[in-house]
Amino acid sequence: MARVKKAPDVPTDRLDEMLARLKLSGIRDQLDNLLDEAARANLSARETLTLLCEREIARKDHRRIEMALKLAHFPAVKELAGFDFEAQPSIDPKQIRDLAASRWIASLAKAHAEKRLDEKLLGFSKAKLLIVDELGYLPLEPDAAHLFFQLVSRRYETGAMLITSNRSVAEWGTVFADPVVATAILDRLLHHSHVLTIRGDSYRLRAKRKSGLIKAPPAGDGAPVGSASLRPVTGGAHIQPRS
């Protein structure tokens, strides 16, 4: 197999300029280290190019995730690796990890590539995964039920949704102040979905109980803390319980 041959040196400024123009910042910023790594591994020209491309893709993926997290304005960033499954025996760790693999979102991309989606959705509808956190925590505006129904209808079987709520689905008629619209919303959300229920204390309450700041409830009083999360097979929604 042919190995990398020494080529005439290209001025560093010129190479940096070309890499910047091609928006290959991952390669540009790590070029010397990457070439040293390729030389130590005695890589061929094709293998070296593969290494450069892999690192560039990794850099872009990392920056894309960082940007998405900033745009999402999450109050805190928590990872599944830090979740205490033993504290929540009501859920199946294997199911959660399978959902976290996001293979179901890849199925949406495949459907789009095969031109099975009739229209290109705008705004929230464009997102591969739309997260609605703490549904029902604050009072909703008078028209919220109808607006939310329109959003769910636009994404139904075309875009994934993940919804967290401390209110059970049986209470959604009260949450939306319209039982008829709530039923129509749930009819679409619960189709092609996974509903996960977490029972018992949240992490915060459990910590306070351990510290003695609050007393444990009497036996049998363990009401559900979180309700559901809906995960689509071809779209729909995914209701994720609160921890």
CSV table of C-alpha atoms in Angstrom, one decimal:
chain,number,residue,atom,x,y,z
A,1,MET,CA,0.0,0.0,0.0
A,2,ALA,CA,1.4,3.4,-1.0
A,3,ARG,CA,2.5,5.6,2.0
A,4,VAL,CA,2.4,9.3,2.3
A,5,LYS,CA,5.2,10.9,0.4
A,6,LYS,CA,6.8,14.2,1.4
A,7,ALA,CA,5.4,16.9,-0.9
A,8,PRO,CA,6.7,20.4,-1.4
A,9,ASP,CA,5.9,22.6,1.6
A,10,VAL,CA,2.9,24.9,1.2
A,11,PRO,CA,3.2,28.2,3.0
A,12,THR,CA,1.3,27.9,6.3
A,13,ASP,CA,-0.6,31.1,5.8
A,14,ARG,CA,-1.8,30.0,2.3
A,15,LEU,CA,-2.9,26.6,3.7
A,16,ASP,CA,-4.8,28.2,6.6
A,17,GLU,CA,-6.5,30.5,4.1
A,18,MET,CA,-7.7,27.6,1.9
A,19,LEU,CA,-8.9,25.6,4.9
A,20,ALA,CA,-10.7,28.6,6.3
A,21,ARG,CA,-12.3,29.3,2.9
A,22,LEU,CA,-13.5,25.7,2.8
A,23,LYS,CA,-14.8,26.1,6.4
A,24,LEU,CA,-12.6,23.2,7.5
A,25,SER,CA,-11.7,24.7,10.9
A,26,GLY,CA,-11.4,21.3,12.5
A,27,ILE,CA,-8.6,20.3,10.2
A,28,ARG,CA,-7.0,23.8,10.2
A,29,ASP,CA,-6.8,24.0,14.0
A,30,GLN,CA,-5.4,20.5,14.5
A,31,LEU,CA,-3.5,20.0,11.2
A,32,ASP,CA,0.0,19.7,12.7
A,33,ASN,CA,-1.2,17.2,15.4
A,34,LEU,CA,-3.2,15.2,12.9
A,35,LEU,CA,-0.3,14.9,10.4
A,36,ASP,CA,2.0,13.8,13.3
A,37,GLU,CA,-0.6,11.3,14.3
A,38,ALA,CA,-0.8,10.0,10.7
A,39,ALA,CA,3.0,9.8,10.4
A,40,ARG,CA,3.3,7.8,13.7
A,41,ALA,CA,0.6,5.4,12.5
A,42,ASN,CA,2.3,5.1,9.1
A,43,LEU,CA,-1.0,5.9,7.3
A,44,SER,CA,-1.4,5.9,3.6
A,45,ALA,CA,-2.6,9.1,1.8
A,46,ARG,CA,-6.1,7.7,1.7
A,47,GLU,CA,-6.0,6.8,5.4
A,48,THR,CA,-4.7,10.2,6.3
A,49,LEU,CA,-7.4,11.9,4.3
A,50,THR,CA,-10.0,9.7,6.1
A,51,LEU,CA,-8.5,10.7,9.5
A,52,LEU,CA,-8.7,14.4,8.6
A,53,CYS,CA,-12.3,14.1,7.5
A,54,GLU,CA,-13.3,12.2,10.6
A,55,ARG,CA,-11.9,14.9,12.9
A,56,GLU,CA,-13.5,17.6,10.9
A,57,ILE,CA,-16.9,15.9,11.1
A,58,ALA,CA,-16.4,15.4,14.8
A,59,ARG,CA,-15.6,19.1,15.3
A,60,LYS,CA,-18.7,20.1,13.3
A,61,ASP,CA,-21.0,17.7,15.2
A,62,HIS,CA,-19.7,19.0,18.5
A,63,ARG,CA,-20.2,22.6,17.6
A,64,ARG,CA,-23.7,21.8,16.2
A,65,ILE,CA,-24.7,20.2,19.5
A,66,GLU,CA,-23.3,23.2,21.5
A,67,MET,CA,-25.2,25.6,19.3
A,68,ALA,CA,-28.4,23.6,19.7
A,69,LEU,CA,-28.1,23.6,23.5
A,70,LYS,CA,-27.6,27.3,23.5
A,71,LEU,CA,-30.7,27.9,21.3
A,72,ALA,CA,-32.8,25.5,23.4
A,73,HIS,CA,-32.1,27.6,26.6
A,74,PHE,CA,-32.3,24.6,28.9
A,75,PRO,CA,-32.2,25.7,32.5
A,76,ALA,CA,-29.6,22.9,33.1
A,77,VAL,CA,-27.9,20.4,30.9
A,78,LYS,CA,-28.2,16.8,32.3
A,79,GLU,CA,-27.0,13.7,30.6
A,80,LEU,CA,-28.5,10.2,30.6
A,81,ALA,CA,-25.2,8.8,32.0
A,82,GLY,CA,-25.9,10.6,35.3
A,83,PHE,CA,-29.5,9.3,35.7
A,84,ASP,CA,-30.0,7.1,38.7
A,85,PHE,CA,-32.1,4.2,37.4
A,86,GLU,CA,-32.1,2.4,40.8
A,87,ALA,CA,-34.0,5.4,42.2
A,88,GLN,CA,-36.7,5.0,39.6
A,89,PRO,CA,-37.4,1.2,39.4
A,90,SER,CA,-40.7,1.9,37.6
A,91,ILE,CA,-38.9,2.5,34.3
A,92,ASP,CA,-36.9,0.2,32.1
A,93,PRO,CA,-33.3,1.3,31.6
A,94,LYS,CA,-33.0,-0.7,28.4
A,95,GLN,CA,-36.0,1.1,26.9
A,96,ILE,CA,-34.7,4.5,27.9
A,97,ARG,CA,-31.3,3.8,26.4
A,98,ASP,CA,-32.9,2.5,23.2
A,99,LEU,CA,-34.9,5.6,22.9
A,100,ALA,CA,-31.9,7.7,23.6
A,101,ALA,CA,-30.2,6.2,20.5
A,102,SER,CA,-32.6,8.3,18.4
A,103,ARG,CA,-33.0,5.7,15.7
A,104,TRP,CA,-36.6,6.8,15.5
A,105,ILE,CA,-35.6,10.3,14.5
A,106,ALA,CA,-33.3,8.8,11.8
A,107,SER,CA,-36.5,7.2,10.3
A,108,LEU,CA,-37.9,10.7,9.8
A,109,ALA,CA,-34.8,11.8,7.8
A,110,LYS,CA,-35.2,8.6,5.7
A,111,ALA,CA,-38.8,9.5,5.0
A,112,HIS,CA,-37.8,13.0,3.9
A,113,ALA,CA,-35.1,11.7,1.7
A,114,GLU,CA,-37.5,9.4,0.0
A,115,LYS,CA,-39.9,12.4,-0.6
A,116,ARG,CA,-42.7,10.9,1.5
A,117,LEU,CA,-43.3,14.2,3.3
A,118,ASP,CA,-45.7,16.4,1.4
A,119,GLU,CA,-44.5,19.7,2.6
A,120,LYS,CA,-41.6,21.4,4.3
A,121,LEU,CA,-42.7,22.6,7.8
A,122,LEU,CA,-41.6,26.0,9.1
A,123,GLY,CA,-40.6,27.2,12.5
A,124,PHE,CA,-41.1,24.6,15.2
A,125,SER,CA,-42.4,22.2,12.6
A,126,LYS,CA,-38.9,22.1,10.9
A,127,ALA,CA,-37.2,20.7,14.0
A,128,LYS,CA,-36.4,16.9,14.0
A,129,LEU,CA,-37.3,16.8,17.6
A,130,LEU,CA,-39.5,19.4,19.4
A,131,ILE,CA,-39.2,19.4,23.2
A,132,VAL,CA,-42.1,20.9,25.3
A,133,ASP,CA,-40.9,20.9,28.9
A,134,GLU,CA,-43.1,21.2,32.0
A,135,LEU,CA,-46.5,21.2,30.2
A,136,GLY,CA,-49.2,22.4,32.6
A,137,TYR,CA,-46.8,23.8,35.1
A,138,LEU,CA,-48.0,27.4,34.4
A,139,PRO,CA,-51.5,28.5,33.5
A,140,LEU,CA,-52.1,28.5,29.8
A,141,GLU,CA,-53.5,31.4,27.8
A,142,PRO,CA,-57.2,31.1,26.7
A,143,ASP,CA,-56.3,30.2,23.1
A,144,ALA,CA,-53.4,27.9,24.1
A,145,ALA,CA,-55.3,24.7,23.6
A,146,HIS,CA,-56.3,25.5,20.0
A,147,LEU,CA,-52.7,26.7,19.2
A,148,PHE,CA,-51.1,23.6,20.7
A,149,PHE,CA,-53.6,21.4,18.8
A,150,GLN,CA,-52.5,23.1,15.5
A,151,LEU,CA,-48.8,22.5,16.4
A,152,VAL,CA,-49.4,18.8,17.2
A,153,SER,CA,-51.5,18.4,14.1
A,154,ARG,CA,-48.7,19.8,11.9
A,155,ARG,CA,-46.2,17.5,13.4
A,156,TYR,CA,-48.4,14.4,13.6
A,157,GLU,CA,-46.7,11.5,11.8
A,158,THR,CA,-44.1,13.9,10.4
A,159,GLY,CA,-42.0,15.2,13.3
A,160,ALA,CA,-41.0,13.9,16.7
A,161,MET,CA,-42.1,15.5,20.0
A,162,LEU,CA,-40.9,15.0,23.5
A,163,ILE,CA,-43.1,16.3,26.2
A,164,THR,CA,-42.5,16.4,30.0
A,165,SER,CA,-45.2,17.1,32.5
A,166,ASN,CA,-46.0,16.7,36.2
A,167,ARG,CA,-49.7,16.4,35.2
A,168,SER,CA,-51.1,13.1,34.2
A,169,VAL,CA,-52.8,12.8,30.9
A,170,ALA,CA,-56.1,12.4,32.8
A,171,GLU,CA,-55.7,16.0,33.9
A,172,TRP,CA,-55.0,17.5,30.5
A,173,GLY,CA,-58.7,18.5,30.1
A,174,THR,CA,-58.1,20.8,33.1
A,175,VAL,CA,-54.7,21.9,31.9
A,176,PHE,CA,-56.0,23.1,28.5
A,177,ALA,CA,-59.4,24.2,30.0
A,178,ASP,CA,-61.1,22.3,27.1
A,179,PRO,CA,-61.6,18.6,27.5
A,180,VAL,CA,-62.7,18.2,23.8
A,181,VAL,CA,-59.5,19.8,22.5
A,182,ALA,CA,-57.4,17.9,25.0
A,183,THR,CA,-58.8,14.6,23.8
A,184,ALA,CA,-58.0,15.5,20.2
A,185,ILE,CA,-54.4,16.5,21.2
A,186,LEU,CA,-53.9,13.2,23.1
A,187,ASP,CA,-55.4,11.2,20.3
A,188,ARG,CA,-52.5,12.3,18.1
A,189,LEU,CA,-49.8,12.4,20.7
A,190,LEU,CA,-50.5,8.9,22.0
A,191,HIS,CA,-50.5,7.4,18.5
A,192,HIS,CA,-47.0,6.0,17.6
A,193,SER,CA,-45.7,6.8,21.1
A,194,HIS,CA,-44.1,5.5,24.3
A,195,VAL,CA,-45.5,6.7,27.6
A,196,LEU,CA,-43.1,6.6,30.5
A,197,THR,CA,-44.3,7.2,34.1
A,198,ILE,CA,-42.0,7.9,37.0
A,199,ARG,CA,-43.4,7.4,40.4
A,200,GLY,CA,-42.1,8.5,43.8
A,201,ASP,CA,-40.0,11.4,44.9
A,202,SER,CA,-38.0,13.6,42.5
A,203,TYR,CA,-34.3,13.9,43.0
A,204,ARG,CA,-34.8,17.2,44.8
A,205,LEU,CA,-37.4,15.9,47.2
A,206,ARG,CA,-35.4,12.7,47.9
A,207,ALA,CA,-32.3,14.8,48.7
A,208,LYS,CA,-34.4,16.9,51.2
A,209,ARG,CA,-35.8,13.8,52.8
A,210,LYS,CA,-32.4,12.4,53.3
A,211,SER,CA,-31.3,15.6,54.9
A,212,GLY,CA,-34.3,15.5,57.2
A,213,LEU,CA,-35.7,18.8,56.0
A,214,ILE,CA,-39.0,17.1,55.1
A,215,LYS,CA,-40.7,13.9,56.4
A,216,ALA,CA,-41.3,10.8,54.3
A,217,PRO,CA,-45.0,10.3,53.3
A,218,PRO,CA,-47.0,7.5,55.0
A,219,ALA,CA,-46.8,4.1,53.2
A,220,GLY,CA,-49.1,3.9,50.2
A,221,ASP,CA,-49.1,7.7,49.6
A,222,GLY,CA,-46.5,7.7,46.8
A,223,ALA,CA,-48.4,9.6,44.1
A,224,PRO,CA,-46.9,9.8,40.7
A,225,VAL,CA,-44.5,12.7,40.3
A,226,GLY,CA,-44.2,12.7,36.5
A,227,SER,CA,-46.3,11.5,33.7
A,228,ALA,CA,-45.4,10.7,30.3
A,229,SER,CA,-43.2,11.0,27.3
A,230,LEU,CA,-44.2,10.3,23.8
A,231,ARG,CA,-41.8,8.8,21.2
A,232,PRO,CA,-42.9,8.5,17.6
A,233,VAL,CA,-42.2,5.6,15.3
A,234,THR,CA,-42.8,7.7,12.2
A,235,GLY,CA,-43.6,11.0,13.9
A,236,GLY,CA,-46.1,11.7,16.5
A,237,ALA,CA,-44.7,12.6,20.0
A,238,HIS,CA,-42.7,11.3,22.8
A,239,ILE,CA,-43.8,12.0,26.4
A,240,GLN,CA,-40.8,12.0,28.7
A,241,PRO,CA,-41.4,11.8,32.5
A,242,ARG,CA,-39.9,14.3,34.8
A,243,SER,CA,-37.2,13.2,37.3
